[in-house]
Short mmCIF file of N, CA and C in Angstrom, two decimals:
data_model
loop_
_atom_site.label_atom_id
_atom_site.label_comp_id
_atom_site.label_asym_id
_atom_site.label_seq_id
_atom_site.Cartn_x
_atom_site.Cartn_y
_atom_site.Cartn_z
N MET R 133 9.24 21.12 -29.25
CA MET R 133 8.52 21.32 -28.82
C MET R 133 7.45 20.33 -28.77
N TYR R 134 6.19 20.41 -27.37
CA TYR R 134 5.18 19.48 -27.23
C TYR R 134 4.25 20.23 -26.89
N ILE R 135 2.97 19.60 -26.66
CA ILE R 135 2.07 20.07 -26.99
C ILE R 135 1.16 19.07 -25.92
N ALA R 136 0.68 19.59 -24.43
CA ALA R 136 -0.11 18.65 -23.95
C ALA R 136 -1.96 19.02 -23.30
N MET R 137 -2.25 18.32 -24.07
CA MET R 137 -4.35 17.88 -23.94
C MET R 137 -5.34 17.43 -23.08
N ASN R 138 -5.73 18.28 -22.67
CA ASN R 138 -6.87 17.44 -22.30
C ASN R 138 -8.14 17.54 -22.44
N ARG R 139 -8.61 16.49 -22.93
CA ARG R 139 -9.97 16.27 -22.50
C ARG R 139 -11.80 16.62 -22.29
N PHE R 140 -11.98 16.86 -22.05
CA PHE R 140 -13.06 17.35 -21.03
C PHE R 140 -14.90 17.27 -21.40
N ARG R 141 -15.08 16.52 -21.23
CA ARG R 141 -16.70 16.30 -21.44
C ARG R 141 -17.66 16.50 -20.59
N ILE R 142 -17.79 17.56 -21.20
CA ILE R 142 -18.62 18.98 -20.07
C ILE R 142 -20.33 17.93 -20.05
N VAL R 143 -21.43 18.22 -18.93
CA VAL R 143 -22.42 17.89 -18.97
C VAL R 143 -23.24 19.97 -19.37
N PRO R 144 -24.11 19.45 -20.58
CA PRO R 144 -24.92 20.58 -21.58
C PRO R 144 -25.48 21.22 -20.28
N GLY R 145 -25.62 23.03 -20.99
CA GLY R 145 -25.64 23.64 -19.76
C GLY R 145 -25.45 24.48 -18.51
N HIS R 146 -23.88 23.35 -18.89
CA HIS R 146 -23.08 24.31 -17.78
C HIS R 146 -21.45 24.52 -18.51
N GLU R 147 -21.68 24.78 -19.64
CA GLU R 147 -20.73 25.14 -20.49
C GLU R 147 -20.23 26.26 -20.11
N GLN R 148 -20.73 26.97 -20.03
CA GLN R 148 -20.12 28.36 -18.96
C GLN R 148 -19.92 28.97 -17.86
N GLU R 149 -20.04 27.33 -16.79
CA GLU R 149 -19.64 27.53 -15.50
C GLU R 149 -17.85 27.13 -16.06
N PHE R 150 -18.15 25.81 -16.96
CA PHE R 150 -17.10 25.33 -17.07
C PHE R 150 -15.97 26.55 -17.76
N ILE R 151 -16.18 27.29 -18.77
CA ILE R 151 -15.06 28.90 -18.71
C ILE R 151 -14.36 28.87 -17.95
N GLU R 152 -15.69 29.80 -17.27
CA GLU R 152 -15.65 30.39 -15.78
C GLU R 152 -15.06 30.12 -14.98
N ILE R 153 -14.76 28.81 -14.57
CA ILE R 153 -13.61 28.30 -13.93
C ILE R 153 -12.21 27.94 -13.94
N TRP R 154 -12.31 27.52 -15.89
CA TRP R 154 -11.17 27.81 -16.70
C TRP R 154 -10.08 29.36 -16.75
N ARG R 155 -11.02 30.40 -16.26
CA ARG R 155 -10.96 31.90 -16.31
C ARG R 155 -10.49 32.54 -15.78
N ASN R 156 -11.52 32.18 -14.56
CA ASN R 156 -11.18 32.71 -13.16
C ASN R 156 -9.55 31.96 -12.62
N ARG R 157 -8.86 30.74 -12.79
CA ARG R 157 -8.04 29.91 -12.21
C ARG R 157 -6.69 30.38 -12.12
N ASP R 158 -5.55 30.14 -11.81
CA ASP R 158 -4.49 30.64 -11.69
C ASP R 158 -4.11 29.46 -11.43
N SER R 159 -3.08 29.40 -12.66
CA SER R 159 -2.92 28.24 -13.98
C SER R 159 -1.55 28.54 -13.12
N HIS R 160 -0.35 29.13 -12.26
CA HIS R 160 0.99 29.49 -11.87
C HIS R 160 1.75 29.17 -13.08
N LEU R 161 1.12 29.44 -14.13
CA LEU R 161 2.28 28.51 -15.32
C LEU R 161 2.97 30.06 -15.64
N GLU R 162 3.24 31.16 -15.07
CA GLU R 162 3.43 31.90 -16.22
C GLU R 162 5.02 32.39 -16.39
N ASP R 163 5.16 31.15 -14.43
CA ASP R 163 7.04 31.69 -14.78
C ASP R 163 7.22 30.46 -14.17
N VAL R 164 7.17 29.39 -14.74
CA VAL R 164 6.91 28.08 -15.57
C VAL R 164 8.28 27.84 -15.97
N PRO R 165 9.54 27.87 -16.22
CA PRO R 165 10.18 27.43 -17.27
C PRO R 165 10.20 25.77 -18.06
N GLY R 166 10.01 26.28 -19.38
CA GLY R 166 10.05 26.01 -20.47
C GLY R 166 8.04 26.24 -20.87
N PHE R 167 7.57 26.44 -20.23
CA PHE R 167 5.94 27.00 -20.85
C PHE R 167 5.75 27.84 -21.65
N LYS R 168 4.82 28.04 -22.95
CA LYS R 168 4.94 29.17 -23.92
C LYS R 168 3.56 29.49 -23.72
N GLU R 169 2.19 28.99 -24.22
CA GLU R 169 1.25 30.04 -23.97
C GLU R 169 -0.04 28.43 -23.93
N PHE R 170 -1.65 29.21 -23.77
CA PHE R 170 -2.47 28.46 -22.89
C PHE R 170 -3.67 28.42 -24.27
N HIS R 171 -4.54 27.40 -24.55
CA HIS R 171 -5.91 27.66 -25.20
C HIS R 171 -6.60 26.61 -24.61
N LEU R 172 -7.42 27.45 -23.99
CA LEU R 172 -9.28 26.48 -23.76
C LEU R 172 -10.30 26.11 -25.52
N LEU R 173 -9.86 25.27 -25.26
CA LEU R 173 -10.70 25.06 -26.82
C LEU R 173 -12.36 24.31 -26.52
N GLN R 174 -12.97 24.96 -27.50
CA GLN R 174 -14.71 24.32 -27.17
C GLN R 174 -15.35 23.80 -28.73
N GLY R 175 -15.47 22.58 -28.38
CA GLY R 175 -15.90 21.56 -29.55
C GLY R 175 -17.03 21.61 -29.37
N ALA R 176 -18.04 20.22 -30.99
CA ALA R 176 -19.33 19.61 -30.99
C ALA R 176 -19.62 19.49 -29.33
N THR R 177 -21.05 20.29 -29.56
CA THR R 177 -21.85 19.44 -28.60
C THR R 177 -22.75 18.54 -28.87
N GLN R 178 -22.68 17.56 -28.02
CA GLN R 178 -23.02 15.94 -28.02
C GLN R 178 -24.40 15.77 -27.46
N ASP R 179 -25.39 15.13 -27.57
CA ASP R 179 -26.79 14.83 -27.38
C ASP R 179 -25.85 14.65 -25.51
N ASN R 180 -25.16 14.04 -25.18
CA ASN R 180 -25.37 14.25 -23.80
C ASN R 180 -23.87 15.18 -23.18
N TYR R 181 -22.90 15.72 -23.98
CA TYR R 181 -21.91 16.50 -23.81
C TYR R 181 -21.65 18.36 -24.83
N THR R 182 -20.86 18.28 -23.76
CA THR R 182 -20.33 19.85 -25.14
C THR R 182 -18.18 19.27 -24.78
N LEU R 183 -17.82 19.13 -25.60
CA LEU R 183 -16.19 18.85 -25.99
C LEU R 183 -15.83 20.07 -25.63
N PHE R 184 -14.54 20.30 -24.33
CA PHE R 184 -13.94 21.15 -24.52
C PHE R 184 -12.21 20.75 -24.69
N SER R 185 -11.77 21.24 -24.89
CA SER R 185 -10.07 20.96 -24.65
C SER R 185 -8.70 21.48 -24.22
N SER R 186 -8.43 21.45 -23.44
CA SER R 186 -7.25 22.18 -22.91
C SER R 186 -5.89 22.28 -23.78
N HIS R 187 -5.51 23.16 -23.40
CA HIS R 187 -3.84 22.99 -25.17
C HIS R 187 -2.96 24.11 -24.47
N ALA R 188 -1.64 23.06 -24.08
CA ALA R 188 -0.62 24.01 -23.36
C ALA R 188 0.60 24.22 -24.57
N LEU R 189 1.30 24.55 -24.87
CA LEU R 189 2.22 24.97 -25.92
C LEU R 189 4.02 24.47 -25.15
N TRP R 190 4.61 23.85 -24.78
CA TRP R 190 5.71 23.67 -23.70
C TRP R 190 7.07 23.51 -24.08
N GLU R 191 8.47 23.89 -24.42
CA GLU R 191 9.21 23.99 -25.26
C GLU R 191 9.98 22.39 -25.31
N SER R 192 9.16 21.62 -24.18
CA SER R 192 9.51 20.07 -24.29
C SER R 192 8.55 19.59 -23.22
N GLU R 193 9.20 17.88 -23.57
CA GLU R 193 8.25 17.01 -22.86
C GLU R 193 9.11 16.82 -21.59
N ARG R 194 10.26 16.76 -21.32
CA ARG R 194 10.55 17.01 -19.70
C ARG R 194 9.73 18.67 -19.48
N ALA R 195 10.05 19.78 -19.53
CA ALA R 195 9.24 20.54 -18.73
C ALA R 195 8.12 20.27 -19.08
N PHE R 196 7.22 20.29 -19.60
CA PHE R 196 6.06 20.01 -18.88
C PHE R 196 6.42 18.36 -18.04
N LEU R 197 6.97 17.53 -17.83
CA LEU R 197 7.03 16.87 -17.18
C LEU R 197 7.00 16.70 -15.41
N ASP R 198 8.07 17.93 -15.62
CA ASP R 198 8.43 18.60 -14.60
C ASP R 198 7.56 19.47 -13.74
N TRP R 199 7.19 19.90 -14.67
CA TRP R 199 6.11 20.50 -13.94
C TRP R 199 4.80 19.64 -13.08
N THR R 200 4.74 18.89 -14.07
CA THR R 200 4.09 18.30 -13.46
C THR R 200 4.49 17.77 -11.96
N LYS R 201 5.40 17.58 -11.42
CA LYS R 201 6.10 17.61 -10.23
C LYS R 201 5.90 18.78 -9.62
N SER R 202 5.79 19.95 -9.79
CA SER R 202 6.25 21.00 -8.93
C SER R 202 4.95 21.30 -8.48
N ASP R 203 5.29 22.46 -7.00
CA ASP R 203 4.47 22.87 -6.55
C ASP R 203 3.69 23.59 -7.35
N ALA R 204 3.85 24.85 -8.47
CA ALA R 204 3.43 25.24 -8.93
C ALA R 204 1.83 24.38 -9.84
N PHE R 205 2.38 22.99 -10.04
CA PHE R 205 1.29 22.04 -10.67
C PHE R 205 -0.43 21.84 -9.69
N ARG R 206 0.74 21.58 -8.25
CA ARG R 206 -0.02 21.14 -7.20
C ARG R 206 -1.19 22.35 -6.76
N ALA R 207 -0.84 23.94 -7.12
CA ALA R 207 -1.43 24.88 -7.14
C ALA R 207 -2.20 25.00 -7.12
N ALA R 208 -2.06 24.66 -8.96
CA ALA R 208 -2.46 25.13 -9.84
C ALA R 208 -4.16 24.34 -9.87
N HIS R 209 -3.57 22.59 -9.16
CA HIS R 209 -5.16 21.79 -9.51
C HIS R 209 -5.17 21.94 -7.93
N ALA R 210 -5.17 22.49 -7.62
CA ALA R 210 -5.30 22.50 -5.38
C ALA R 210 -7.29 22.55 -5.25
N ASN R 211 -8.27 23.26 -6.38
CA ASN R 211 -9.30 23.09 -6.53
C ASN R 211 -10.25 22.37 -7.54
N ALA R 212 -8.80 21.74 -7.63
CA ALA R 212 -9.99 20.49 -9.16
C ALA R 212 -11.10 19.45 -8.28
N GLY R 213 -12.14 19.38 -8.87
CA GLY R 213 -13.13 18.16 -8.58
C GLY R 213 -14.05 19.40 -7.67
N THR R 214 -14.00 20.64 -7.63
CA THR R 214 -14.83 21.20 -6.61
C THR R 214 -16.53 20.79 -7.58
N ALA R 215 -16.00 21.07 -8.97
CA ALA R 215 -17.38 20.67 -9.75
C ALA R 215 -17.64 20.01 -10.22
N ARG R 216 -18.07 18.55 -9.49
CA ARG R 216 -17.71 17.20 -10.66
C ARG R 216 -18.88 17.09 -10.64
N HIS R 217 -20.27 17.73 -10.56
CA HIS R 217 -20.92 17.18 -11.81
C HIS R 217 -21.13 17.87 -12.68
N ILE R 218 -20.45 19.16 -13.56
CA ILE R 218 -20.39 19.45 -14.78
C ILE R 218 -19.93 18.51 -15.64
N TYR R 219 -19.18 17.60 -14.73
CA TYR R 219 -18.50 17.08 -15.91
C TYR R 219 -18.67 15.01 -15.74
N LEU R 220 -18.53 14.98 -17.17
CA LEU R 220 -18.88 13.44 -16.95
C LEU R 220 -17.43 12.23 -17.55
N GLY R 221 -16.60 12.52 -16.82
CA GLY R 221 -15.77 11.57 -16.35
C GLY R 221 -14.87 11.87 -16.11
N ALA R 222 -13.92 11.90 -15.93
CA ALA R 222 -11.99 12.18 -15.64
C ALA R 222 -11.65 12.87 -17.46
N PRO R 223 -10.97 13.92 -17.42
CA PRO R 223 -10.37 14.01 -18.30
C PRO R 223 -9.14 13.05 -18.25
N GLU R 224 -9.15 13.30 -20.58
CA GLU R 224 -8.17 12.31 -21.29
C GLU R 224 -7.57 13.28 -21.64
N PHE R 225 -5.75 13.01 -21.40
CA PHE R 225 -5.01 13.58 -21.68
C PHE R 225 -4.62 13.23 -22.83
N GLU R 226 -3.91 13.56 -23.94
CA GLU R 226 -3.13 13.42 -24.74
C GLU R 226 -1.66 13.98 -24.77
N GLY R 227 -0.49 13.75 -25.05
CA GLY R 227 0.50 14.43 -25.68
C GLY R 227 0.58 14.10 -26.84
N PHE R 228 1.66 15.22 -27.25
CA PHE R 228 2.73 15.32 -28.66
C PHE R 228 3.74 15.73 -28.69
N THR R 229 4.25 15.40 -29.67
CA THR R 229 5.68 16.51 -29.90
C THR R 229 5.41 16.83 -31.13
N ILE R 230 6.46 18.28 -31.08
CA ILE R 230 5.74 18.42 -32.50
C ILE R 230 7.34 18.30 -33.53
N ILE R 231 6.96 17.48 -34.76
CA ILE R 231 7.58 17.09 -35.44
C ILE R 231 8.01 17.75 -36.61
N LEU R 232 7.23 18.23 -37.31
CA LEU R 232 7.46 20.21 -37.83
C LEU R 232 6.58 21.23 -37.86
#
């Protein structure tokens, strides 16, 4: 199993806007081979940002990488960047292979 995560630093006061973007987007994941589940996590609020993380579980790293090269990936990210004003920088990706 493989976990793909992105960390997002969101400008304070824009947390609900960020959540709604994720709630209303079509991720195109439901029919992607190897996809298991997705969660959006909200972390602590600092002085200048609130931390969020996307957390997706995949059957394997290969399944995740295949998705990143697919039409479904391009469709899911077609509107990325339309709300740049709510982000402090680009998302930070972290990938993990489940060991135990």
